[in-house]
PDB file of C-alpha atoms in Angstrom:
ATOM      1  CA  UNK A  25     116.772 -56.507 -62.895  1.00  0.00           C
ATOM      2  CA  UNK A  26     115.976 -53.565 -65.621  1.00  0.00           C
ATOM      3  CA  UNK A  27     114.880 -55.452 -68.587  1.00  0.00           C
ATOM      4  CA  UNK A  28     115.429 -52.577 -70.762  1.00  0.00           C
ATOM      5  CA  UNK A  29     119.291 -52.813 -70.238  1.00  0.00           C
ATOM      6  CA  UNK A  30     119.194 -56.792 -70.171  1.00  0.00           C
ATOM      7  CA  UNK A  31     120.383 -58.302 -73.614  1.00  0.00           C
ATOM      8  CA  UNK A  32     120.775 -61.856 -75.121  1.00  0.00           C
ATOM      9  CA  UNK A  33     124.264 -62.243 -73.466  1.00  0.00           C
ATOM     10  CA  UNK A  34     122.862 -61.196 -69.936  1.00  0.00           C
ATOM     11  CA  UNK A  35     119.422 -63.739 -70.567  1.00  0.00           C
ATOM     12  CA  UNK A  36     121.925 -66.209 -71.638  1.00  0.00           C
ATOM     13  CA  UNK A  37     123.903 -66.146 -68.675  1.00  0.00           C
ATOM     14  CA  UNK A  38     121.276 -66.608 -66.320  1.00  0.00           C
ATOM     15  CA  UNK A  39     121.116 -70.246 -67.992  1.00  0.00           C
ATOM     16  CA  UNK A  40     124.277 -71.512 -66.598  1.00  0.00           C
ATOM     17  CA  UNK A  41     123.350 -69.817 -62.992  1.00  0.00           C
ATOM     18  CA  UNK A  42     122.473 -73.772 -61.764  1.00  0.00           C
ATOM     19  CA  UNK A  43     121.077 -72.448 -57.987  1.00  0.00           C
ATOM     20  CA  UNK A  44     118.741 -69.365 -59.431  1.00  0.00           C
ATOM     21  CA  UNK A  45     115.734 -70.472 -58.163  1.00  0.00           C
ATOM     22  CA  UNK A  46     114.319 -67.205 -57.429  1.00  0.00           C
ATOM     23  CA  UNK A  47     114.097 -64.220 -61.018  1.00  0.00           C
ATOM     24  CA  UNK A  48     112.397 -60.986 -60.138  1.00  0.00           C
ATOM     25  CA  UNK A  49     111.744 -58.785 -62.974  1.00  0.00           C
ATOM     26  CA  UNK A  50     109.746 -55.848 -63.598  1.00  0.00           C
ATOM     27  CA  UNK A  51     107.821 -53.354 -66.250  1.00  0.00           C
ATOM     28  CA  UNK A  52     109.657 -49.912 -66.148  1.00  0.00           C
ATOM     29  CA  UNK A  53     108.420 -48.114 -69.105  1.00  0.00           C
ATOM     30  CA  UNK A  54     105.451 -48.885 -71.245  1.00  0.00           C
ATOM     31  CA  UNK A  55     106.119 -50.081 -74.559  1.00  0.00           C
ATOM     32  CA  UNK A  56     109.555 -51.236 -73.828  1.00  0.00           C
ATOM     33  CA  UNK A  57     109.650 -54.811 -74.863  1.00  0.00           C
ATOM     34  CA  UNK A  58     111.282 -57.695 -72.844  1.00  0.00           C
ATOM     35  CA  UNK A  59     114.019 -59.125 -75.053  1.00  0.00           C
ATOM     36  CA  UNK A  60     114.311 -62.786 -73.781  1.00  0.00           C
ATOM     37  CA  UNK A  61     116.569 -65.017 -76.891  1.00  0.00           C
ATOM     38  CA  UNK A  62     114.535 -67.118 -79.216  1.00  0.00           C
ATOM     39  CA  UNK A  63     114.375 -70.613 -76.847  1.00  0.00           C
ATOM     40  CA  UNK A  64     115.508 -69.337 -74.055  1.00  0.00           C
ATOM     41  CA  UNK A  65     115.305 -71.338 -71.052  1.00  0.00           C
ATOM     42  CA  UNK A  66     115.879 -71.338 -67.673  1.00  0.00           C
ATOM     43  CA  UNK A  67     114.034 -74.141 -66.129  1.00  0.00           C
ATOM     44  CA  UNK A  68     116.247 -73.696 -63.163  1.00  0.00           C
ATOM     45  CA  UNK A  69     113.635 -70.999 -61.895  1.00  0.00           C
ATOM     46  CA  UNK A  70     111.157 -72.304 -59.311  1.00  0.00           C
ATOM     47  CA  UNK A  71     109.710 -68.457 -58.328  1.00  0.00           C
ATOM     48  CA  UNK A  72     109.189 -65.860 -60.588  1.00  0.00           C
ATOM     49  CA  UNK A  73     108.055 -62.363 -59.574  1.00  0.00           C
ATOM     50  CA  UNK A  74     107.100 -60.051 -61.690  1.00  0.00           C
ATOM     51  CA  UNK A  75     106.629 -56.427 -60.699  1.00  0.00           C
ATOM     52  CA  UNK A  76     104.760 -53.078 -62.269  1.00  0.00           C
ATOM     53  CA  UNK A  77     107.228 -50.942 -60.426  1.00  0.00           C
ATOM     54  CA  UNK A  78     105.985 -48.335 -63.185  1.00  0.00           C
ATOM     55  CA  UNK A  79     101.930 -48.337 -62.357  1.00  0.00           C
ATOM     56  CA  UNK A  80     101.712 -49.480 -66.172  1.00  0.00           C
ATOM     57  CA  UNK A  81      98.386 -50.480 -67.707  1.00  0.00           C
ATOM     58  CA  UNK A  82      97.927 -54.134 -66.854  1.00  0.00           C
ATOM     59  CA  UNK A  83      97.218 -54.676 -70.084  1.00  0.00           C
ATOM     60  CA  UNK A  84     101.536 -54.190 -70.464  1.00  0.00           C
ATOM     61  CA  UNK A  85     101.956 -56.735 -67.111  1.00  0.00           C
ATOM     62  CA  UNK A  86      99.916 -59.365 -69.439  1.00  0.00           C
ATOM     63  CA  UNK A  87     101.776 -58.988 -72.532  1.00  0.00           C
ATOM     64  CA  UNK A  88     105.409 -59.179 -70.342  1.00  0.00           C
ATOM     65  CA  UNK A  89     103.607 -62.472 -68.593  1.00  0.00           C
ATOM     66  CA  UNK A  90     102.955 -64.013 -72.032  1.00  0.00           C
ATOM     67  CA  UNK A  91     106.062 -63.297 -72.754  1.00  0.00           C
ATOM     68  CA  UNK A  92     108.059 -64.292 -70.642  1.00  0.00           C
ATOM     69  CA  UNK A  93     106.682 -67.471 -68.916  1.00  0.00           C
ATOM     70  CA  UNK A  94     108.178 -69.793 -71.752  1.00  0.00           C
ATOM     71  CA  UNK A  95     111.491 -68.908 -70.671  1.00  0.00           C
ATOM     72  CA  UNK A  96     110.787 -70.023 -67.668  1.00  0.00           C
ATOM     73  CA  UNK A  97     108.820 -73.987 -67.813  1.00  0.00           C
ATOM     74  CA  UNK A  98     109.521 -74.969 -64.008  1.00  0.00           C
ATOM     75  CA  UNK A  99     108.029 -72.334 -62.460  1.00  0.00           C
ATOM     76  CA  UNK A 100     105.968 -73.842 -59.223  1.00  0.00           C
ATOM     77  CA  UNK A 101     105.158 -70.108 -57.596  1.00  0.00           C
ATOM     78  CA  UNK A 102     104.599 -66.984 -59.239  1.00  0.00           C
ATOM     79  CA  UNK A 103     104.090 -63.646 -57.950  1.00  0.00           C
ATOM     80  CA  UNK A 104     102.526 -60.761 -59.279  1.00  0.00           C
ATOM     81  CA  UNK A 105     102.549 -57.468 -58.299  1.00  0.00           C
ATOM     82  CA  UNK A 106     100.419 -54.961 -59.745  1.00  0.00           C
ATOM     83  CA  UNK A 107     100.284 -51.575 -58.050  1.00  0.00           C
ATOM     84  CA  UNK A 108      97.214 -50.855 -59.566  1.00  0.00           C
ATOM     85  CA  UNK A 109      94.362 -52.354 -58.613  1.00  0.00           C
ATOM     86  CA  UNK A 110      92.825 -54.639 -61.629  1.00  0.00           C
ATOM     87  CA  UNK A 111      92.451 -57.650 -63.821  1.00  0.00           C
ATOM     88  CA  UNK A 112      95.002 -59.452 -65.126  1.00  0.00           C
ATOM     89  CA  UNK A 113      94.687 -62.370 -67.615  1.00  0.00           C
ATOM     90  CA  UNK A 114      96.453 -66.046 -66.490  1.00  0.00           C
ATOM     91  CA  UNK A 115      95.945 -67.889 -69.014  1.00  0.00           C
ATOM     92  CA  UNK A 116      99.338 -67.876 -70.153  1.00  0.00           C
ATOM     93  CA  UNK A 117     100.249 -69.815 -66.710  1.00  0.00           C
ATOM     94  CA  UNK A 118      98.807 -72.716 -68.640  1.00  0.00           C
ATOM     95  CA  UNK A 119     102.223 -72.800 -69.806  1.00  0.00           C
ATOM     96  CA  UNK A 120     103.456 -73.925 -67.050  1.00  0.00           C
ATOM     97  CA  UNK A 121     103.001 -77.148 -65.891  1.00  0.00           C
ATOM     98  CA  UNK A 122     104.588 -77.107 -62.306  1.00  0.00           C
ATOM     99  CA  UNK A 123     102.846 -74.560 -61.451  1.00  0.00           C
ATOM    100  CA  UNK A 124     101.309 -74.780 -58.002  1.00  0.00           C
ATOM    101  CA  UNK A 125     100.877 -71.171 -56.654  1.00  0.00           C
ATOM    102  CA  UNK A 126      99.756 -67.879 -57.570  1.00  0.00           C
ATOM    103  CA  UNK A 127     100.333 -64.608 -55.405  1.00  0.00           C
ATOM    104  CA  UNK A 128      98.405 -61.714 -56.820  1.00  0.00           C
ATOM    105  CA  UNK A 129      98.907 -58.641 -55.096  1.00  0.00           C
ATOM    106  CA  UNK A 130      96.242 -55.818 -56.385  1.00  0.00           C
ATOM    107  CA  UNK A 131      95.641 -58.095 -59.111  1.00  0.00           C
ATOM    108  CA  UNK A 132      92.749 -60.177 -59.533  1.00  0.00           C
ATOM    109  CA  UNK A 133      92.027 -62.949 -62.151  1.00  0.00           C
ATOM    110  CA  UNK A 134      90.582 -61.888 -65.184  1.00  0.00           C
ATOM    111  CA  UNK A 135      86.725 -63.845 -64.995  1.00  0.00           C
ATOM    112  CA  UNK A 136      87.488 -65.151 -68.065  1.00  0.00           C
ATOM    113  CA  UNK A 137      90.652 -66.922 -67.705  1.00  0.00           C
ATOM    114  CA  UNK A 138      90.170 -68.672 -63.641  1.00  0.00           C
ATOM    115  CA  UNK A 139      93.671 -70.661 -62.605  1.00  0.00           C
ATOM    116  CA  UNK A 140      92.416 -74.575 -62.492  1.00  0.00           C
ATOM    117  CA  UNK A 141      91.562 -75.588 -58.851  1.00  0.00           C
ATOM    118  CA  UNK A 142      94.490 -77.303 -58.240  1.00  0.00           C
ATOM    119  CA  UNK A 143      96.732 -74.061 -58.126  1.00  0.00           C
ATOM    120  CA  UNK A 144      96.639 -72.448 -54.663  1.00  0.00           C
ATOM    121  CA  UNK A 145      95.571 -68.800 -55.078  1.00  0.00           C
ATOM    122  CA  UNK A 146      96.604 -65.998 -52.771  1.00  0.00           C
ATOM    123  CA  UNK A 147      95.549 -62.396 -53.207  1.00  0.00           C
ATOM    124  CA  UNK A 148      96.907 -59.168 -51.129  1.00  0.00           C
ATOM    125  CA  UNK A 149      94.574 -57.379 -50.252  1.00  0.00           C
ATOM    126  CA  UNK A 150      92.798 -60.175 -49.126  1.00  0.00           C
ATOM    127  CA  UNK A 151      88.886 -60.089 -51.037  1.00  0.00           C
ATOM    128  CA  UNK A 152      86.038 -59.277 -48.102  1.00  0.00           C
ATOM    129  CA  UNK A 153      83.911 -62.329 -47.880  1.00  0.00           C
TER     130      UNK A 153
END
């Protein structure tokens, strides 16, 4: 869905969607700025994707992840595509606490924000051991 054409009305009505279990989103422009409602939730969501269709820096896929993970508390996988290989910081995924997967695909975890052990990491292209 193009965020920049998604409103309070369209996040809204997401809410009453009772089988979305699966939201894919993604960063089109830089600087254009997700506008998920004040306390919007929609804890229906079990997998969340979020995509840099755009090549943006990943500095912009961070901000959108901090963002928008509140909206979205049940999240148990989420999947990130970069395009661009790079760090990305997690730490906001301490938000959620169903969380039990991470898909990273040319992203790699910032060093200085590692997911806890419990959550099952998965990274495309897979790291030469």
């Amino acid at each position: 869905m193009p965020t920049r054409d998604f409103g309070t009305e369209q996040w809204s009505a997401l809410t009453s969607l009772s089988e979305l279990e699966h939201c894919s989103f993604g960063l089109a422009e830089e600087g254009v700025p997700l506008k998920l409602p004040t306390g919007l939730r929609i804890p229906q969501v079990k997998t969340l994707s979020i995509l840099n269709v755009a090549r943006l820096p990943l500095s912009e896929m961070s901000r959108l992840l901090s963002a928008a993970l509140p909206a979205f508390p049940s999240v148990r996988k989420l999947q990130l595509y970069g395009a661009i290989d790079g760090f990305i910081n997690l730490s906001p995924t301490a938000l959620l606490p169903e969380l039990q997967e991470v898909f990273l695909s040319y992203l790699r975890p910032h060093p200085d924000h590692p997911l806890p052990p419990h959550i099952k990491l998965t990274r495309y292209p897979r790291p030469r051991t």
